[in-house]
Coordinates of C-alpha atoms in Angstrom, one line a residue:
Chain E
M1 CA 110.2 116.2 119.5
R2 CA 113.8 115.9 118.6
V3 CA 115.2 112.4 118.3
R4 CA 118.8 111.5 117.8
G5 CA 119.5 108.8 115.3
L6 CA 120.0 107.9 111.7
S7 CA 118.2 110.0 109.1
F8 CA 115.6 108.0 107.3
F9 CA 117.1 108.6 103.8
P10 CA 119.5 107.2 102.7
N11 CA 121.0 105.5 105.8
F12 CA 117.9 103.8 107.2
L13 CA 116.3 103.1 103.9
L14 CA 119.4 101.1 102.8
R15 CA 119.0 98.8 105.8
E16 CA 115.3 98.4 104.9
V17 CA 116.2 97.5 101.3
V18 CA 118.7 94.9 102.5
I19 CA 116.0 93.3 104.8
M20 CA 113.4 93.5 101.9
F21 CA 115.8 91.6 99.5
T22 CA 116.5 89.0 102.2
T23 CA 112.8 88.5 102.8
A24 CA 111.9 88.3 99.1
A25 CA 114.8 85.9 98.5
S26 CA 113.6 83.6 101.3
I27 CA 110.1 83.6 99.8
F28 CA 111.4 82.8 96.3
L29 CA 113.7 80.0 97.8
L30 CA 110.8 78.4 99.8
A31 CA 108.5 78.7 96.7
S32 CA 111.1 76.9 94.6
I33 CA 111.8 74.1 97.0
F34 CA 108.2 73.6 98.3
P35 CA 105.8 74.5 95.5
A36 CA 102.1 75.1 96.4
S37 CA 100.0 71.9 96.3
L38 CA 97.0 71.1 94.2
L39 CA 95.1 68.0 95.4
D40 CA 92.2 66.1 93.6
P41 CA 89.3 68.3 92.4
A42 CA 86.7 69.2 95.0
N43 CA 84.2 66.4 95.6
P44 CA 81.2 67.4 97.8
F45 CA 80.3 63.7 98.4
E46 CA 83.7 62.4 99.7
T47 CA 85.2 63.9 102.9
P48 CA 88.9 63.5 102.9
K49 CA 90.6 62.5 106.3
P50 CA 92.3 64.2 108.0
I51 CA 91.2 67.7 107.1
F52 CA 92.6 70.7 108.8
P53 CA 91.9 74.5 108.4
E54 CA 94.9 76.8 107.7
W55 CA 97.5 76.9 110.5
Y56 CA 96.4 80.4 111.6
F57 CA 92.8 79.2 112.3
L58 CA 94.0 76.0 114.1
Y59 CA 93.7 77.6 117.5
V60 CA 90.0 78.2 117.0
Y61 CA 89.6 74.6 115.7
G62 CA 91.6 73.3 118.7
F63 CA 89.6 75.3 121.2
L64 CA 86.4 73.9 119.8
K65 CA 87.7 70.4 120.4
F66 CA 88.9 71.3 123.9
W67 CA 85.8 73.1 125.2
T68 CA 83.2 70.3 125.9
W69 CA 81.2 71.9 128.7
D70 CA 77.7 73.3 128.4
I71 CA 77.1 76.4 130.5
G72 CA 73.4 76.3 131.6
P73 CA 71.3 76.3 128.4
I74 CA 74.2 77.3 126.2
K75 CA 75.7 74.4 124.2
A76 CA 79.4 73.6 124.5
K77 CA 79.9 74.2 120.7
T78 CA 78.3 77.7 120.9
M79 CA 80.5 78.5 124.0
G80 CA 83.6 77.4 122.1
I81 CA 82.8 79.5 119.1
V82 CA 81.9 82.6 121.1
I83 CA 85.0 82.5 123.3
S84 CA 87.6 81.7 120.5
M85 CA 86.1 83.9 117.7
V86 CA 84.0 86.8 119.2
F87 CA 85.4 87.2 122.7
F88 CA 89.1 86.8 121.8
Q89 CA 89.0 89.3 118.9
L90 CA 87.1 91.8 121.0
L91 CA 89.6 91.5 123.8
L92 CA 92.4 92.1 121.3
I93 CA 90.8 95.3 120.0
L94 CA 90.1 96.6 123.5
V95 CA 93.7 96.1 124.7
P96 CA 94.6 99.8 124.9
F97 CA 91.4 100.6 126.6
I98 CA 91.7 97.9 129.2
D99 CA 95.4 98.6 130.0
R100 CA 95.4 102.3 131.1
N101 CA 98.9 102.1 132.6
T102 CA 101.0 104.5 130.6
E103 CA 104.3 102.8 131.6
V104 CA 106.2 101.2 128.6
N105 CA 109.0 99.6 130.6
L106 CA 108.5 95.8 130.7
K107 CA 109.5 95.6 134.3
K108 CA 107.0 98.2 135.4
R109 CA 103.9 96.5 133.8
P110 CA 104.1 92.9 135.1
I111 CA 100.3 92.2 134.7
A112 CA 100.3 93.1 131.1
V113 CA 103.4 91.1 130.4
I114 CA 102.0 88.0 132.3
L115 CA 98.7 88.2 130.4
G116 CA 100.5 88.6 127.1
V117 CA 102.7 85.5 127.7
I118 CA 99.6 83.5 128.8
T119 CA 97.7 84.5 125.7
I120 CA 100.6 83.5 123.4
A121 CA 101.0 80.2 125.3
A122 CA 97.2 79.5 125.1
V123 CA 97.1 80.2 121.3
L124 CA 100.1 77.9 120.8
F125 CA 98.5 75.2 123.1
F126 CA 95.2 75.2 121.2
T127 CA 97.0 75.2 117.9
I128 CA 98.9 72.0 118.8
Y129 CA 95.7 70.6 120.4
G130 CA 93.9 71.1 117.1
I131 CA 96.5 69.0 115.2
V132 CA 97.4 66.3 117.7
F133 CA 94.1 65.3 119.3
E134 CA 91.8 63.8 116.7
Chain J
M1 CA 119.9 114.6 83.3
M2 CA 118.2 112.9 86.3
K3 CA 118.6 116.1 88.3
Q4 CA 116.9 118.2 85.5
L5 CA 114.1 115.7 85.4
Y6 CA 113.6 115.9 89.1
E7 CA 113.6 119.7 89.1
W8 CA 111.1 119.7 86.2
I9 CA 108.7 117.4 88.1
D10 CA 109.3 119.2 91.4
K11 CA 108.5 122.6 89.9
R12 CA 105.1 121.3 88.9
T13 CA 104.2 119.1 91.9
K14 CA 106.1 120.6 94.8
L15 CA 107.0 117.0 95.7
S16 CA 110.1 117.9 97.7
K17 CA 108.0 119.8 100.1
Y18 CA 106.3 116.6 101.1
W19 CA 108.9 113.9 100.8
E20 CA 112.0 115.8 102.2
P21 CA 110.8 116.1 105.8
I22 CA 110.0 112.3 105.7
A23 CA 113.5 111.6 104.3
R24 CA 115.3 113.8 106.8
H25 CA 113.3 112.5 109.7
P26 CA 115.7 110.7 112.1
V27 CA 115.1 107.1 113.1
P28 CA 115.4 106.6 116.9
S29 CA 118.6 105.0 118.0
H30 CA 116.9 102.0 119.7
V31 CA 115.6 101.0 116.2
S32 CA 118.9 101.4 114.5
D33 CA 122.1 102.8 115.9
G34 CA 123.9 103.0 112.6
V35 CA 125.7 99.7 113.2
R36 CA 123.0 97.3 114.2
T37 CA 119.3 97.4 113.4
N38 CA 116.8 95.9 115.9
P39 CA 115.0 93.2 113.8
V40 CA 111.7 93.4 115.8
Y41 CA 111.1 96.8 114.3
C42 CA 111.2 95.3 110.8
L43 CA 108.2 93.1 111.1
G44 CA 105.6 95.5 110.0
G45 CA 107.7 96.4 107.0
I46 CA 108.1 92.7 106.1
A47 CA 104.4 92.3 106.3
F48 CA 104.0 95.2 103.9
L49 CA 106.6 93.8 101.5
C50 CA 104.7 90.5 101.5
F51 CA 101.5 92.4 100.6
I52 CA 103.2 94.1 97.6
I53 CA 104.5 90.7 96.4
L54 CA 101.0 89.3 96.9
V55 CA 99.4 92.1 94.8
I56 CA 101.9 91.5 92.0
T57 CA 101.7 87.7 91.9
G58 CA 97.9 87.9 92.4
M59 CA 97.6 90.1 89.3
F60 CA 99.4 87.4 87.2
L61 CA 97.3 84.6 88.7
A62 CA 94.1 86.6 88.0
M63 CA 95.0 86.6 84.3
Y64 CA 94.6 82.8 84.1
Y65 CA 92.2 81.9 86.9
K66 CA 88.5 81.3 86.2
P67 CA 86.2 81.5 89.3
T68 CA 83.6 78.9 88.4
P69 CA 83.3 75.3 89.8
D70 CA 83.6 73.8 86.3
E71 CA 86.8 75.7 85.4
A72 CA 88.5 76.8 88.6
Y73 CA 90.4 73.5 89.2
E74 CA 91.4 73.1 85.6
S75 CA 92.6 76.8 85.4
V76 CA 94.8 76.3 88.5
R77 CA 96.2 73.0 87.0
Y78 CA 96.9 74.9 83.8
I79 CA 98.8 77.6 85.8
M80 CA 100.8 74.9 87.6
E81 CA 101.7 72.8 84.6
E82 CA 101.5 74.8 81.4
V83 CA 101.9 78.5 82.1
P84 CA 105.6 79.6 81.9
M85 CA 106.7 80.3 85.5
G86 CA 103.1 79.7 86.6
A87 CA 103.9 77.2 89.3
F88 CA 106.6 79.5 90.7
I89 CA 104.2 82.5 90.7
R90 CA 101.5 80.6 92.5
S91 CA 104.0 79.1 95.0
V92 CA 105.4 82.6 95.8
H93 CA 101.8 83.8 96.3
S94 CA 101.1 81.0 98.7
W95 CA 104.4 81.4 100.7
A96 CA 104.1 85.2 100.8
A97 CA 100.6 84.8 102.2
N98 CA 101.8 82.6 105.0
M99 CA 104.8 84.8 105.7
M100 CA 102.6 87.9 105.8
I101 CA 100.3 86.4 108.4
A102 CA 103.3 85.3 110.5
A103 CA 104.9 88.7 110.2
V104 CA 101.6 90.5 111.2
M105 CA 101.3 88.2 114.2
L106 CA 104.9 88.8 115.3
H107 CA 104.5 92.6 114.6
M108 CA 101.4 92.6 116.9
I109 CA 103.4 90.7 119.7
R110 CA 106.2 93.3 119.3
V111 CA 103.8 96.2 119.6
Y112 CA 102.1 94.6 122.7
F113 CA 105.4 94.0 124.6
T114 CA 106.9 97.4 123.8
G115 CA 103.7 99.0 125.0
A116 CA 103.4 100.8 121.6
Y117 CA 99.5 100.7 121.8
K118 CA 99.5 103.2 124.7
P119 CA 98.2 106.8 124.3
P120 CA 98.2 108.5 121.8
R121 CA 98.4 105.3 119.7
E122 CA 95.2 103.5 120.8
L123 CA 93.5 104.1 117.5
N124 CA 96.4 102.7 115.5
W125 CA 96.3 99.5 117.6
V126 CA 92.6 99.1 116.8
I127 CA 93.3 99.7 113.0
G128 CA 96.1 97.1 113.4
V129 CA 93.8 94.4 114.8
V130 CA 91.4 95.1 111.9
L131 CA 94.3 94.8 109.5
F132 CA 95.2 91.4 111.1
L133 CA 91.6 90.2 110.7
I134 CA 91.5 91.3 107.1
T135 CA 94.8 89.4 106.5
T136 CA 93.3 86.2 107.8
A137 CA 90.1 86.9 105.7
F138 CA 92.4 87.0 102.7
G139 CA 93.7 83.6 103.7
F140 CA 90.2 82.2 104.2
T141 CA 88.9 83.4 100.9
G142 CA 92.0 82.5 98.9
Y143 CA 92.0 79.0 100.3
L144 CA 88.8 78.1 98.4
L145 CA 89.9 79.3 95.0
P146 CA 91.8 76.3 93.7
W147 CA 88.6 74.3 94.2
D148 CA 90.5 71.1 95.2
Q149 CA 89.5 68.7 98.0
L150 CA 91.4 70.7 100.7
A151 CA 89.9 74.0 99.5
Y152 CA 86.4 72.7 99.5
W153 CA 86.4 70.9 102.8
A154 CA 88.5 73.4 104.8
T155 CA 86.0 76.1 103.7
T156 CA 83.1 73.8 104.7
I157 CA 84.6 73.5 108.2
G158 CA 85.2 77.3 108.3
I159 CA 81.7 78.2 107.3
Q160 CA 80.2 75.6 109.7
I161 CA 82.1 77.2 112.6
T162 CA 81.2 80.7 111.6
S163 CA 77.5 79.7 111.3
G164 CA 77.7 78.6 114.9
I165 CA 78.1 82.2 116.2
P166 CA 74.8 82.9 118.1
V167 CA 72.2 85.2 116.4
V168 CA 74.2 86.5 113.5
G169 CA 76.0 83.2 112.6
P170 CA 73.4 81.7 110.3
Y171 CA 73.1 84.9 108.4
V172 CA 76.8 85.3 108.0
G173 CA 77.1 81.7 106.8
K174 CA 74.4 82.4 104.2
L175 CA 76.1 85.6 103.1
L176 CA 79.4 83.8 102.8
M177 CA 78.0 81.0 100.7
G178 CA 75.6 83.1 98.6
G179 CA 72.9 80.6 99.4
G180 CA 72.4 77.4 101.3
E181 CA 75.5 75.5 100.2
I182 CA 79.0 75.9 98.9
G183 CA 78.6 76.2 95.1
P184 CA 79.1 78.6 92.1
N185 CA 77.9 81.6 94.1
T186 CA 80.4 80.9 96.9
L187 CA 83.3 80.6 94.5
S188 CA 82.6 83.8 92.6
R189 CA 81.9 85.9 95.7
F190 CA 85.0 84.6 97.4
Y191 CA 87.0 85.6 94.3
A192 CA 85.4 89.1 94.3
V193 CA 86.1 89.5 98.0
H194 CA 89.7 88.2 97.7
T195 CA 90.7 90.3 94.7
I196 CA 88.6 93.5 94.9
I197 CA 87.0 94.2 98.3
L198 CA 89.8 93.0 100.7
P199 CA 92.8 94.6 98.7
L200 CA 91.1 98.0 98.5
T201 CA 90.1 97.9 102.2
L202 CA 93.5 96.8 103.3
A203 CA 95.3 99.4 101.1
L204 CA 93.1 102.2 102.6
L205 CA 93.6 101.1 106.2
L206 CA 97.3 100.6 105.6
G207 CA 97.5 104.2 104.4
I208 CA 95.9 105.4 107.6
H209 CA 98.1 103.0 109.7
F210 CA 101.3 104.4 108.2
L211 CA 100.1 108.0 108.4
L212 CA 99.4 107.6 112.1
V213 CA 102.9 106.1 112.6
R214 CA 104.3 109.2 110.8
I215 CA 102.2 111.5 113.0
H216 CA 103.1 109.8 116.3
G217 CA 106.7 108.8 115.4
I218 CA 108.1 105.3 116.2
S219 CA 107.3 104.4 119.8
G220 CA 110.0 103.4 122.2
R221 CA 112.4 104.4 124.9
Y222 CA 112.5 108.1 124.3
L223 CA 108.8 108.4 125.3

């Protein structure tokens, strides 16, 4: 397939290099201003408060706090873990097999767009829920 | 001089046969029109750059770090306070890790909304999700290594949650801890997973990920 556009080398690569240097510079700047922390040594007999997982696991943590309903014999905690860890990741992997619509234009795939926005909103919501509601 | 060197190498490797089609391959105009570059198409590349920074800083950290409960904390304190540039290297490692996860997430959102997972790219989406999970596994295993209060207790919560998965959970928890509790076995296996198993797996899958992008071309409006 013929595509009109910039040739990869050197035109496009130059742009990539500019972005790479900008990204690296931001990381170096952040690392200089906010160094990585090191708290007290691990003590298995003293639980610090409050304790949070890494920010990218907070949505799981938040969802576990949110989901308090037992479904039949299945405990609420088990339900929360299954939905947020197993079910959600499986759903992500299966996206191309669930959405069989071959249209790529945003306006012509409203269901996929709405579901995508809801998913992002839900992940953000449970992330905040995980921090705020103790 | 450089030209002669290039020709000498090329005669023996036929390198130009492989790299010149890649170099001449045009980038579609919706990614970059020669004046402006669409930044959402840079996210995967940014994640890759972060990975390279993480590999390099990780190598330096591995020279000083000691994965045992008695020495881990002390070795990280030594890196932070006494190794020249040690605090900077560790901070860059930590920031690049967070930046990588953010870039991978945003890359995934970009691929979703541009419909770039549609045929024939389904397999590359699946590989991408696995790459995302590996990236978070890097974060999870790396978090324990400093062996400070945050490391110990965040990992405790993480393993408790994982052990709650029905049927397989308890076994996965035992496998992660290398026994019944977080101790020396946990630390050394997290270190092995973080510095050997995950980097090799990620590098292999990244190779396939990039190869498939090369085979399919960049997705977008010309489809």
